[in-house]
Amino acid sequence: MRAVFMYGAGDVRVDTVPDPVLSEPTDALVRVVTACICGSDLHPYHSMPAGQASPMGHEFIGVVEEAGSQVSTVKRGDLVIAPFAWSDGTCEFCREGLQTSCLHGGFWAREGIGGGQAEAVRVPLADGTLVKAPVGEDSELLPDLLTLSDVYGTGWHAAKRAGVGQGDSVVLIGDGAVGLLAVLSARRSGAEQIVLMGRHKDRTDLGGEFGATDVVAERGAEGIAKVRELTGGHGARKVLEAVGHMPAYTQAVGVVRPGGVISRVGAPQYEEAPVGFASLFGPNVTLTGGPAPARAYIEELMPAVLDGSVRPGKVFDRTVDLDGVPDGYRAMDRREALKVLVRP
Amino acid sequence: MRAVFMYGAGDVRVDTVPDPVLSEPTDALVRVVTACICGSDLHPYHSMPAGQASPMGHEFIGVVEEAGSQVSTVKRGDLVIAPFAWSDGTCEFCREGLQTSCLHGGFWAREGIGGGQAEAVRVPLADGTLVKAPVGEDSELLPDLLTLSDVYGTGWHAAKRAGVGQGDSVVLIGDGAVGLLAVLSARRSGAEQIVLMGRHKDRTDLGGEFGATDVVAERGAEGIAKVRELTGGHGARKVLEAVGHMPAYTQAVGVVRPGGVISRVGAPQYEEAPVGFASLFGPNVTLTGGPAPARAYIEELMPAVLDGSVRPGKVFDRTVDLDGVPDGYRAMDRREALKVLVRP
């Protein structure tokens, strides 16, 4: 089959590799119908050292081609959504809805498991991992459903972890796909004021469609001042950080109200950050978030996607085939595309 | 009057200074009946540069000698508890119970306000700050009531911020007075298992009296392994950090369960700390806490102190007069005393 590999920063190629096969009785073999490129794929695209080849992609919808003898919840021919972590669904963390900490699970494109930017994927622990979608592979809803793999679930996680509720004032840092879907999530959680910090008009316009009430294009001290002015002078009680770079963290600390929450879902590209008296401790600010257990949210978020009352798939503004994936990375890196859909 | 001043690391003196006087109509003048030395006073005792003189003490109970014309909730002769921050009681943060972020408040021993280790203190915003205690100045309950100024409220804040509730498994880092009263607070909040990490037997014994179910004296990797073994292998859902030094933070990260909470109430002696994928983000750990709004908890905690069902004053194991305060600092610094009561 053909699959996408990254060979180093800026170096994405489509290779021909052996077809995946069932290896455990709990595996399923899934033919990928649609996948996509994630904003987080741009992190290795900027910094991966050369000298290795890493499979890519962690979001996909596909059709089960073959299911292992111990797989009982999906069968050959089912259209399934794969969340960005695979998990057993039965350990103490999965039962609590923290599938990203599954005791027996893991992540795509690591340790012998392929990535979603490919023609097919071996899915471990298929019963715990996959969710059947009640549509055909030609459904127009596929882009919307695909966001349940990661970006919509991740935006939802940001809002959940922050405890966004009725009447809340929320600041959203980052106008990427996750940021925009965090806007949608905050709106659906009842937030009244949603200030979106972002500089790309086409993106913040979509943010407005998803529910943002204010847009702040300024960054740094100017952006912080503007947000504070918009949120009663002392900042917002809930700040969702959907970028992962240090300036976004600094901005979050700057716009959060004393006693408020910063909920991070952008994978941090730093290990150390200010958390002392001057930043988090003094004003009793809570720092929360992490990789979203997207699997935990699929059943909850799917109905509104299926009935069309939300259209999270609007974040996709370009479609490519596998050969077009390297160009897709380039387009996302140059901000020419918000999020690229892949049809292998 | 006589008052305690710190002149630099290790240099505590008792000076004679002008008596405080009312300055604003919202002030009260309080004669200090009992005060104490705080574990956090040891931070400047270790590191304060010479060349200045700083008044000391932020916990005291006293008798109102004179109240300004706009003070209505306390009057001459009342015995009052002063929390470790003064606050107006009316701003948006005070109304939410976050008096440490009061828009018009502040802290003792700063910006022209004296400290509690003195014969008298001018109390700004007396209506918002002081709470009348329904006992006389000869009451045996004074040490217990004095803990409401800070250490009991701070331990309570740690438990509240962590959301400790019925049946919880809690780890307590630090066997100082705050740590021990966080044990008491966790127990009163319904925690079932309370693992106290501390190395001083007399202190951890008191922790046992307050409700600790297990004591771990080991530190570092060994301590982390032991706590994880005691808490089901994956760590505790609620970790209360009552020290403020980096090794305590590292220990907290080591013993917290994925999806769990670290609640800090030890004033951090660092500004940067690990919060990235390897520490907080990957396992979806929440970091919360800050300086306790002790004022918010006094009414809630006082009844059980008054009826004797809790005895938080057991943390005091030495009593000195003002002249004995320098020795009190030395004794606490050498761990010869847990917490020193001051009777000016």
XYZ file of C-alpha atoms in Angstrom:
688
model
C 0.000 0.000 0.000
C 0.960 3.653 -0.145
C 1.499 5.678 3.025
C 2.885 9.058 4.047
C 6.207 9.301 5.883
C 8.137 12.235 7.247
C 11.877 12.000 6.759
C 12.820 15.204 8.567
C 11.759 18.827 8.843
C 9.935 19.855 5.668
C 10.485 16.449 4.057
C 7.192 14.565 3.565
C 7.048 11.672 1.068
C 4.575 9.053 -0.106
C 6.115 5.568 0.017
C 5.000 2.118 -0.989
C 5.168 -0.258 1.971
C 3.864 -3.753 2.793
C 0.124 -3.931 3.420
C -0.725 -4.062 7.119
C -2.058 -7.412 8.346
C -3.862 -8.546 11.476
C -1.370 -9.316 14.189
C -3.489 -9.768 17.322
C -6.992 -11.257 17.582
C -8.118 -7.886 18.957
C -6.931 -6.024 15.824
C -9.007 -4.754 12.940
C -7.732 -3.892 9.488
C -9.219 -0.622 8.256
C -9.112 0.741 4.708
C -8.833 4.517 5.069
C -11.646 6.460 3.386
C -10.673 9.862 4.636
C -7.881 11.221 6.806
C -6.355 14.639 7.378
C -3.337 16.680 8.354
C -3.268 18.037 11.891
C -1.843 21.316 13.109
C 0.268 19.210 15.463
C 1.817 17.458 12.420
C 3.448 20.812 11.729
C 5.554 20.531 14.895
C 7.765 17.707 13.451
C 7.450 19.411 10.052
C 9.386 22.276 11.624
C 11.813 20.434 13.848
C 12.160 16.718 13.073
C 15.817 15.691 12.690
C 16.664 13.888 9.428
C 17.794 10.278 9.375
C 14.570 8.495 10.223
C 11.204 7.876 8.577
C 8.087 8.365 10.648
C 4.590 7.346 9.490
C 2.153 10.253 9.748
C -1.487 10.909 10.537
C -3.661 10.190 13.566
C -7.155 11.060 12.354
C -9.091 8.807 10.006
C -12.377 7.277 9.038
C -12.358 3.996 7.198
C -14.069 0.735 6.379
C -13.304 -2.418 8.331
C -11.781 -4.895 5.879
C -11.071 -7.631 8.393
C -11.656 -8.031 12.107
C -9.688 -10.262 14.489
C -11.383 -13.242 16.133
C -11.843 -11.398 19.429
C -13.321 -8.229 17.946
C -17.044 -8.000 18.641
C -18.225 -4.392 18.277
C -17.291 -3.791 14.613
C -17.306 -6.093 11.602
C -16.217 -6.213 7.968
C -17.904 -3.446 5.989
C -18.570 -1.094 8.934
C -17.625 2.550 8.507
C -15.659 3.487 11.611
C -14.178 6.573 13.240
C -10.742 6.188 14.823
C -9.884 8.605 17.644
C -6.307 9.849 17.834
C -5.360 7.402 20.571
C -6.133 3.686 20.557
C -7.305 2.191 23.820
C -8.730 -0.961 25.344
C -11.929 0.649 26.607
C -11.870 -1.475 29.741
C -8.995 -0.312 31.986
C -9.618 2.031 34.911
C -8.633 5.085 32.895
C -10.815 4.197 29.892
C -13.773 3.590 32.182
C -13.265 7.101 33.538
C -13.111 8.562 30.051
C -9.359 9.208 30.034
C -8.521 6.945 27.099
C -5.315 8.858 26.367
C -3.958 7.300 29.572
C -5.181 3.780 28.726
C -2.982 1.220 30.449
C -2.712 -0.861 27.276
C -3.261 1.752 24.595
C -1.075 4.024 22.548
C -0.898 6.490 19.699
C -0.888 6.051 15.928
C 2.322 6.144 13.956
C 4.414 4.851 16.837
C 5.885 1.541 17.909
C 4.948 -0.501 14.868
C 1.463 0.985 14.393
C 0.976 2.912 11.150
C -0.441 6.385 10.628
C -3.770 7.492 9.209
C -2.278 9.234 6.158
C -2.190 5.889 4.370
C -4.371 3.530 2.369
C -4.895 1.215 5.328
C -4.147 0.919 9.038
C -3.943 -1.953 11.489
C -6.056 -0.858 14.448
C -5.090 -2.447 17.772
C -7.741 -3.037 20.431
C -10.458 -2.405 17.856
C -13.342 -2.893 20.323
C -12.067 -0.157 22.598
C -10.855 2.141 19.860
C -13.292 2.282 16.947
C -16.760 3.781 16.842
C -19.159 2.768 14.095
C -20.678 5.681 12.179
C -24.176 5.051 10.797
C -23.488 6.477 7.335
C -22.022 5.215 4.066
C -18.555 5.951 2.786
C -20.017 8.374 0.238
C -21.771 10.442 2.946
C -21.388 14.197 2.744
C -21.006 14.168 6.524
C -17.617 12.453 6.411
C -15.574 15.664 6.907
C -17.767 16.568 9.892
C -17.487 13.085 11.362
C -13.739 13.076 10.796
C -13.348 15.989 13.219
C -14.485 13.598 15.969
C -11.138 11.823 15.521
C -9.371 14.741 17.061
C -10.010 18.428 16.468
C -13.638 18.675 17.576
C -13.022 16.334 20.519
C -9.947 18.367 21.394
C -11.846 21.652 21.294
C -14.558 20.023 23.380
C -11.967 18.795 25.882
C -10.654 22.349 26.262
C -14.133 23.581 27.146
C -14.931 20.622 29.410
C -11.685 20.846 31.356
C -12.181 24.574 31.830
C -15.694 23.884 33.072
C -17.261 26.243 30.539
C -20.933 26.662 31.336
C -23.992 28.847 30.931
C -23.236 32.556 30.686
C -19.467 32.173 30.854
C -16.953 34.583 29.416
C -14.300 32.637 27.510
C -11.106 33.627 25.727
C -9.827 31.429 22.935
C -6.149 31.613 22.035
C -5.412 30.291 18.559
C -7.391 30.386 15.337
C -6.344 26.959 14.037
C -8.884 24.173 13.561
C -8.780 23.184 17.247
C -9.167 26.793 18.357
C -12.175 27.297 16.096
C -13.790 24.083 17.278
C -13.092 25.115 20.860
C -15.146 28.222 20.008
C -17.949 25.942 18.809
C -17.570 23.817 21.947
C -17.652 26.821 24.267
C -20.773 28.092 22.500
C -22.495 24.717 22.773
C -21.510 24.624 26.470
C -23.408 27.851 27.062
C -20.692 30.516 26.953
C -22.096 33.978 26.411
C -18.980 35.905 25.490
C -16.297 34.192 23.398
C -13.271 36.302 22.560
C -11.189 34.716 19.804
C -7.555 35.785 19.618
C -6.362 35.238 16.053
C -4.873 37.120 13.153
C -6.214 35.367 10.049
C -9.452 36.973 8.918
C -10.788 33.963 6.993
C -10.270 31.863 10.118
C -11.683 34.300 12.612
C -14.675 34.747 10.261
C -15.316 31.020 10.587
C -14.828 31.472 14.341
C -17.635 34.012 14.216
C -19.827 31.469 12.454
C -19.003 28.967 15.214
C -19.963 31.442 17.935
C -17.124 33.884 18.670
C -18.570 37.196 19.838
C -15.334 39.210 19.628
C -12.103 38.896 17.703
C -8.792 40.291 18.940
C -6.070 40.286 16.275
C -3.456 42.014 18.441
C -0.875 39.907 20.267
C 1.383 40.432 23.257
C 0.729 43.264 25.701
C -1.619 45.003 23.269
C -3.709 41.884 22.783
C -3.832 41.279 26.532
C -4.974 44.859 27.176
C -7.715 44.560 24.568
C -9.001 41.265 25.951
C -9.037 42.624 29.499
C -10.952 45.654 28.307
C -13.510 43.384 26.624
C -13.871 41.164 29.711
C -14.590 43.679 32.441
C -11.029 44.758 33.184
C -9.726 41.716 35.037
C -9.645 39.086 32.308
C -11.767 36.031 31.574
C -12.642 33.233 33.969
C -12.010 30.605 31.304
C -9.102 30.726 28.877
C -8.698 27.977 26.283
C -5.181 27.691 24.835
C -5.149 25.862 21.501
C -1.666 26.583 20.200
C 1.052 25.018 22.348
C 3.818 27.579 21.891
C 5.183 29.645 24.779
C 3.803 33.001 23.564
C 0.307 31.479 23.684
C 0.918 30.365 27.270
C 2.126 33.843 28.192
C -0.940 35.323 26.550
C -3.177 32.933 28.487
C -1.597 34.003 31.780
C -2.089 37.619 30.745
C -5.804 37.387 29.995
C -6.998 35.048 32.744
C -8.927 36.516 35.631
C -7.739 35.869 39.214
C -9.369 32.636 40.306
C -9.820 31.599 36.671
C -8.770 28.598 34.605
C -6.343 28.119 31.728
C -7.226 24.978 29.789
C -4.519 23.849 27.384
C -5.090 21.518 24.464
C -2.310 22.679 22.151
C 0.508 20.172 22.640
C 3.119 22.218 24.534
C 6.339 22.799 22.612
C 8.052 23.615 25.924
C 8.538 21.697 29.145
C 9.105 24.510 31.664
C 6.824 27.525 32.030
C 6.053 30.202 34.625
C 3.776 28.867 37.383
C 5.011 30.823 40.424
C 3.663 33.697 42.467
C 3.755 36.189 39.603
C 1.910 34.001 37.098
C -0.436 31.282 38.373
C -0.022 30.981 42.140
C -0.565 34.559 43.304
C -3.911 34.996 41.520
C -5.069 31.429 42.281
C -5.207 30.504 38.589
C -5.788 26.855 37.684
C -3.877 25.217 34.819
C -5.581 22.217 33.294
C -5.964 20.291 30.039
C -3.958 17.765 28.088
C -4.377 15.476 25.110
C -8.105 15.012 24.597
C -9.578 11.580 25.176
C -11.405 12.035 21.865
C -12.811 8.519 22.163
C -14.754 9.581 25.265
C -16.610 12.306 23.404
C -17.537 10.638 20.093
C -20.915 9.253 21.162
C -21.767 12.547 22.880
C -20.842 14.752 19.921
C -21.958 12.546 17.017
C -25.758 13.090 17.131
C -25.551 16.834 16.450
C -23.085 16.128 13.641
C -25.387 13.521 12.098
C -28.455 15.767 12.206
C -26.448 18.659 10.757
C -27.009 21.046 13.659
C -23.245 21.537 13.873
C -20.862 21.514 10.927
C -17.369 21.151 12.417
C -16.118 19.896 9.033
C -16.096 23.512 7.854
C -12.530 23.657 9.139
C -11.466 21.677 6.059
C -10.730 24.081 3.235
C -8.683 21.869 0.927
C -8.837 18.233 -0.202
C -5.930 16.219 -1.570
C -5.200 12.613 -2.478
C -2.173 10.833 -0.994
C 0.127 12.298 -3.642
C -1.092 15.736 -2.651
C -0.193 15.305 1.033
C 3.306 16.870 0.826
C 1.688 19.929 -0.799
C -0.970 19.841 1.907
C 1.711 20.156 4.614
C 3.249 23.071 2.741
C -0.114 24.809 2.404
C -0.912 24.429 6.103
C 2.563 25.548 7.070
C 2.197 28.691 4.942
C -1.291 29.276 6.337
C -2.714 28.941 2.827
C -4.915 26.146 4.123
C -6.576 25.874 7.543
C -6.900 22.087 7.526
C -6.339 19.638 4.703
C -8.580 16.629 4.106
C -6.936 13.548 2.606
C -8.785 11.073 0.378
C -6.317 8.221 -0.206
C 5.318 50.014 70.973
C 7.587 47.033 70.379
C 7.524 45.118 67.122
C 9.561 42.458 65.333
C 11.647 43.373 62.282
C 13.815 41.309 59.997
C 17.020 43.024 58.911
C 18.286 40.294 56.612
C 18.690 36.537 56.482
C 18.878 35.156 60.004
C 18.678 38.626 61.550
C 15.446 39.125 63.524
C 15.220 41.949 66.092
C 12.654 43.494 68.398
C 12.525 47.270 67.963
C 10.688 50.094 69.647
C 8.693 52.075 67.092
C 5.941 54.704 67.199
C 2.522 53.358 68.179
C 0.254 52.836 65.192
C -2.650 55.290 64.877
C -5.856 55.371 62.876
C -5.193 56.805 59.457
C -8.428 56.143 57.521
C -12.004 56.138 58.849
C -12.191 52.474 57.776
C -9.194 51.498 59.971
C -9.243 49.789 63.337
C -6.456 49.776 65.869
C -5.905 46.312 67.322
C -3.828 45.403 70.372
C -2.300 42.007 69.601
C -3.194 39.281 72.114
C -1.570 36.410 70.283
C 0.348 36.067 67.042
C 2.700 33.484 65.602
C 5.596 32.694 63.293
C 4.731 31.161 59.927
C 6.688 28.598 57.943
C 6.640 31.142 55.132
C 8.488 33.628 57.422
C 11.419 31.245 57.095
C 11.751 32.052 53.380
C 13.067 35.609 54.026
C 14.864 34.230 57.094
C 16.936 32.224 54.632
C 17.307 34.654 51.781
C 16.475 38.267 52.652
C 19.257 40.645 51.602
C 20.619 42.903 54.359
C 20.155 46.679 54.259
C 16.460 46.973 54.981
C 14.128 46.385 57.917
C 10.875 44.567 57.274
C 8.076 44.232 59.847
C 7.082 40.600 60.346
C 4.002 38.497 61.051
C 0.692 38.062 59.270
C -1.362 36.025 61.719
C -2.871 37.544 64.825
C -5.775 37.767 67.191
C -6.289 40.957 69.144
C -8.622 43.343 70.876
C -10.002 46.371 69.070
C -8.695 49.447 70.882
C -10.188 51.997 68.548
C -12.357 51.822 65.430
C -12.563 54.434 62.679
C -15.770 56.364 62.138
C -16.813 54.225 59.161
C -16.201 50.869 60.848
C -19.472 49.155 61.703
C -18.893 45.423 62.221
C -16.387 45.549 65.090
C -16.077 47.922 68.059
C -13.738 48.746 70.924
C -13.252 45.740 73.163
C -14.095 43.067 70.557
C -11.726 40.136 70.232
C -11.016 39.762 66.521
C -9.264 37.352 64.168
C -7.217 38.891 61.354
C -6.719 36.767 58.237
C -3.357 36.996 56.493
C -4.650 39.360 53.822
C -6.702 42.486 54.484
C -9.603 43.119 52.120
C -12.620 45.342 51.607
C -15.173 42.518 51.634
C -17.213 44.228 48.936
C -15.318 44.068 45.625
C -16.123 41.438 43.014
C -13.303 39.164 44.180
C -14.223 39.406 47.874
C -17.844 38.636 47.051
C -16.625 35.470 45.312
C -14.494 34.496 48.294
C -11.138 35.353 46.714
C -10.108 38.006 49.237
C -6.415 37.538 48.413
C -7.226 39.211 45.079
C -9.236 42.048 46.670
C -9.122 45.117 44.422
C -8.405 47.391 47.390
C -6.745 45.007 49.810
C -3.236 43.939 50.579
C -0.958 42.010 52.880
C 0.412 42.733 56.345
C 3.911 44.057 56.806
C 3.953 45.811 53.455
C 3.458 49.322 52.183
C 3.138 51.094 55.510
C 1.027 48.444 57.236
C 2.688 46.746 60.190
C 3.070 43.060 60.953
C 1.338 40.872 63.514
C 4.487 40.123 65.524
C 4.009 43.382 67.398
C 2.110 44.870 70.304
C -0.432 46.531 68.038
C -1.436 46.784 64.394
C -3.380 49.298 62.332
C -5.921 47.211 60.401
C -7.081 48.757 57.126
C -10.598 48.040 55.839
C -11.551 46.631 59.238
C -15.120 45.764 58.230
C -13.945 43.541 55.400
C -10.936 42.131 57.183
C -11.710 41.326 60.822
C -13.958 38.622 62.206
C -15.204 38.855 65.763
C -14.536 35.757 67.869
C -17.109 35.110 70.624
C -14.573 34.368 73.351
C -12.545 36.374 75.821
C -8.848 37.121 75.528
C -8.103 34.566 78.210
C -9.848 31.749 76.299
C -7.987 28.473 75.980
C -9.217 28.320 72.409
C -7.039 31.211 71.269
C -4.317 29.009 69.704
C -6.992 27.080 67.804
C -8.718 30.268 66.660
C -5.386 31.772 65.646
C -4.933 29.033 63.031
C -7.915 30.560 61.212
C -5.656 33.513 60.392
C -3.689 31.379 58.016
C -2.555 27.796 58.517
C -5.912 26.078 58.965
C -7.508 28.200 56.242
C -4.550 27.447 54.008
C -4.806 23.712 54.589
C -8.537 23.972 53.946
C -7.892 25.889 50.725
C -5.588 23.108 49.527
C -8.350 20.556 50.036
C -11.080 22.772 48.569
C -9.103 23.639 45.445
C -8.283 19.983 44.896
C -11.965 19.154 45.275
C -11.311 16.594 48.017
C -14.509 14.732 48.783
C -16.014 11.580 50.203
C -13.860 8.476 49.796
C -10.955 10.280 48.137
C -7.363 9.154 48.183
C -5.140 12.128 48.993
C -1.393 12.623 49.213
C -0.039 15.377 51.415
C 3.436 16.706 50.698
C 4.975 18.506 53.678
C 4.680 17.933 57.406
C 4.752 21.594 58.448
C 1.780 23.204 60.177
C -0.018 23.834 56.869
C 0.587 20.278 55.702
C -0.769 18.848 58.948
C -3.835 21.079 58.822
C -4.330 20.081 55.194
C -4.471 16.516 56.537
C -7.164 17.624 58.983
C -8.965 19.449 56.162
C -8.831 16.457 53.827
C -10.178 14.246 56.601
C -13.023 16.661 57.344
C -13.769 16.796 53.603
C -14.342 13.048 53.578
C -11.015 11.665 52.325
C -10.613 7.992 53.083
C -6.907 7.501 52.471
C -4.507 10.294 53.418
C -0.841 9.607 52.750
C 1.383 12.100 54.541
C 4.880 12.542 53.122
C 7.104 13.808 55.914
C 10.260 12.910 57.789
C 9.743 14.259 61.297
C 8.143 11.651 63.520
C 6.685 14.067 66.064
C 5.006 15.916 63.207
C 3.762 12.909 61.312
C 2.430 11.553 64.630
C 0.329 14.702 64.915
C -0.645 14.147 61.268
C -1.921 10.744 62.317
C -3.985 12.393 65.043
C -5.402 14.759 62.406
C -6.361 11.862 60.123
C -3.373 10.655 58.085
C -3.759 6.949 57.327
C -0.229 6.382 56.009
C 3.115 8.094 56.455
C 5.882 7.985 53.849
C 9.208 9.269 55.160
C 11.152 8.516 51.971
C 11.726 11.276 49.456
C 12.576 11.423 45.760
C 12.139 8.332 43.570
C 11.873 6.053 46.580
C 9.114 8.147 48.152
C 7.243 8.321 44.847
C 7.429 4.532 44.421
C 6.115 3.982 47.935
C 3.205 6.387 47.493
C 2.240 4.823 44.163
C 2.328 1.394 45.782
C 0.028 2.657 48.538
C -2.392 4.278 46.075
C -3.131 1.458 43.680
C -0.081 1.776 41.445
C -0.945 4.910 39.502
C -0.766 7.592 42.165
C -3.405 9.643 43.954
C -6.191 11.682 42.404
C -5.598 14.562 44.799
C -2.152 15.780 45.785
C -1.813 18.685 48.209
C 1.582 20.438 48.101
C 2.264 22.425 51.279
C 5.953 23.225 50.970
C 6.700 25.518 48.045
C 10.161 24.273 47.109
C 10.913 22.651 43.745
C 11.571 19.140 45.123
C 8.051 19.176 46.585
C 6.660 20.124 43.166
C 8.625 17.322 41.526
C 7.333 14.926 44.153
C 3.765 16.071 43.521
C 4.137 15.418 39.784
C 5.553 11.993 40.609
C 2.700 10.846 42.836
C -0.310 12.301 41.037
C -2.533 9.941 39.067
C -3.278 10.687 35.386
C -6.327 12.930 35.355
C -5.587 14.024 38.927
C -5.038 17.371 40.633
C -2.041 18.994 42.289
C -3.190 21.711 44.689
C -0.398 24.003 45.861
C -0.578 26.169 48.950
C 3.114 26.391 49.800
C 4.262 29.733 48.423
C 6.433 28.697 45.442
C 10.100 29.575 45.832
C 10.487 29.212 42.051
C 8.809 30.869 39.094
C 9.345 28.279 36.320
C 8.479 24.602 36.667
C 7.806 21.620 34.388
C 4.281 21.732 32.932
C 4.833 20.147 29.493
C 3.975 16.795 27.951
C 6.212 14.805 30.301
C 4.857 16.312 33.510
C 1.344 17.801 33.565
C 0.029 17.898 29.999
C 0.477 14.298 28.842
C -1.388 12.774 31.808
C -4.033 15.529 31.914
C -2.987 16.649 35.386
C -4.508 19.852 36.762
C -2.392 22.338 38.710
C -4.334 24.573 41.063
C -4.060 26.464 44.345
C -2.576 29.726 45.502
C -2.584 31.926 48.582
C -5.636 30.963 50.621
C -8.405 33.497 50.999
C -8.380 32.670 54.712
C -11.027 35.334 55.338
C -13.499 33.335 53.222
C -13.215 30.287 55.437
C -13.258 31.737 58.963
C -17.033 31.623 59.495
C -17.179 28.110 58.023
C -14.346 26.706 60.133
C -14.936 28.553 63.412
C -17.912 26.572 64.820
C -16.013 23.269 65.039
C -13.101 25.112 66.635
C -15.387 26.759 69.193
C -17.097 23.506 70.159
C -13.738 21.748 70.408
C -14.450 19.085 67.791
C -11.243 20.068 66.011
C -8.066 21.259 67.718
C -5.934 22.803 64.961
C -4.006 24.736 67.624
C -2.103 21.530 68.378
C 0.369 22.661 65.733
C 1.750 25.148 68.275
C 4.444 23.474 70.308
C 6.225 26.497 71.769
C 5.149 29.867 73.173
C 7.328 32.962 73.399
C 6.908 36.638 74.247
C 8.113 39.318 71.829
C 11.652 39.110 73.150
C 11.592 35.385 72.444
C 10.659 35.807 68.781
C 14.234 35.747 67.406
C 14.743 32.450 69.250
C 11.405 31.270 67.896
C 12.642 31.785 64.332
C 15.802 29.860 65.144
C 13.833 27.000 66.672
C 11.503 26.719 63.681
C 14.423 26.951 61.281
C 16.205 24.094 63.081
C 12.978 22.102 63.183
C 13.128 22.160 66.988
C 9.675 23.753 66.951
C 6.802 23.072 64.553
C 5.065 26.414 65.042
C 5.747 29.123 67.574
C 2.984 31.068 69.310
C 3.763 34.655 70.260
C 2.183 36.395 73.248
C 3.366 40.029 73.027
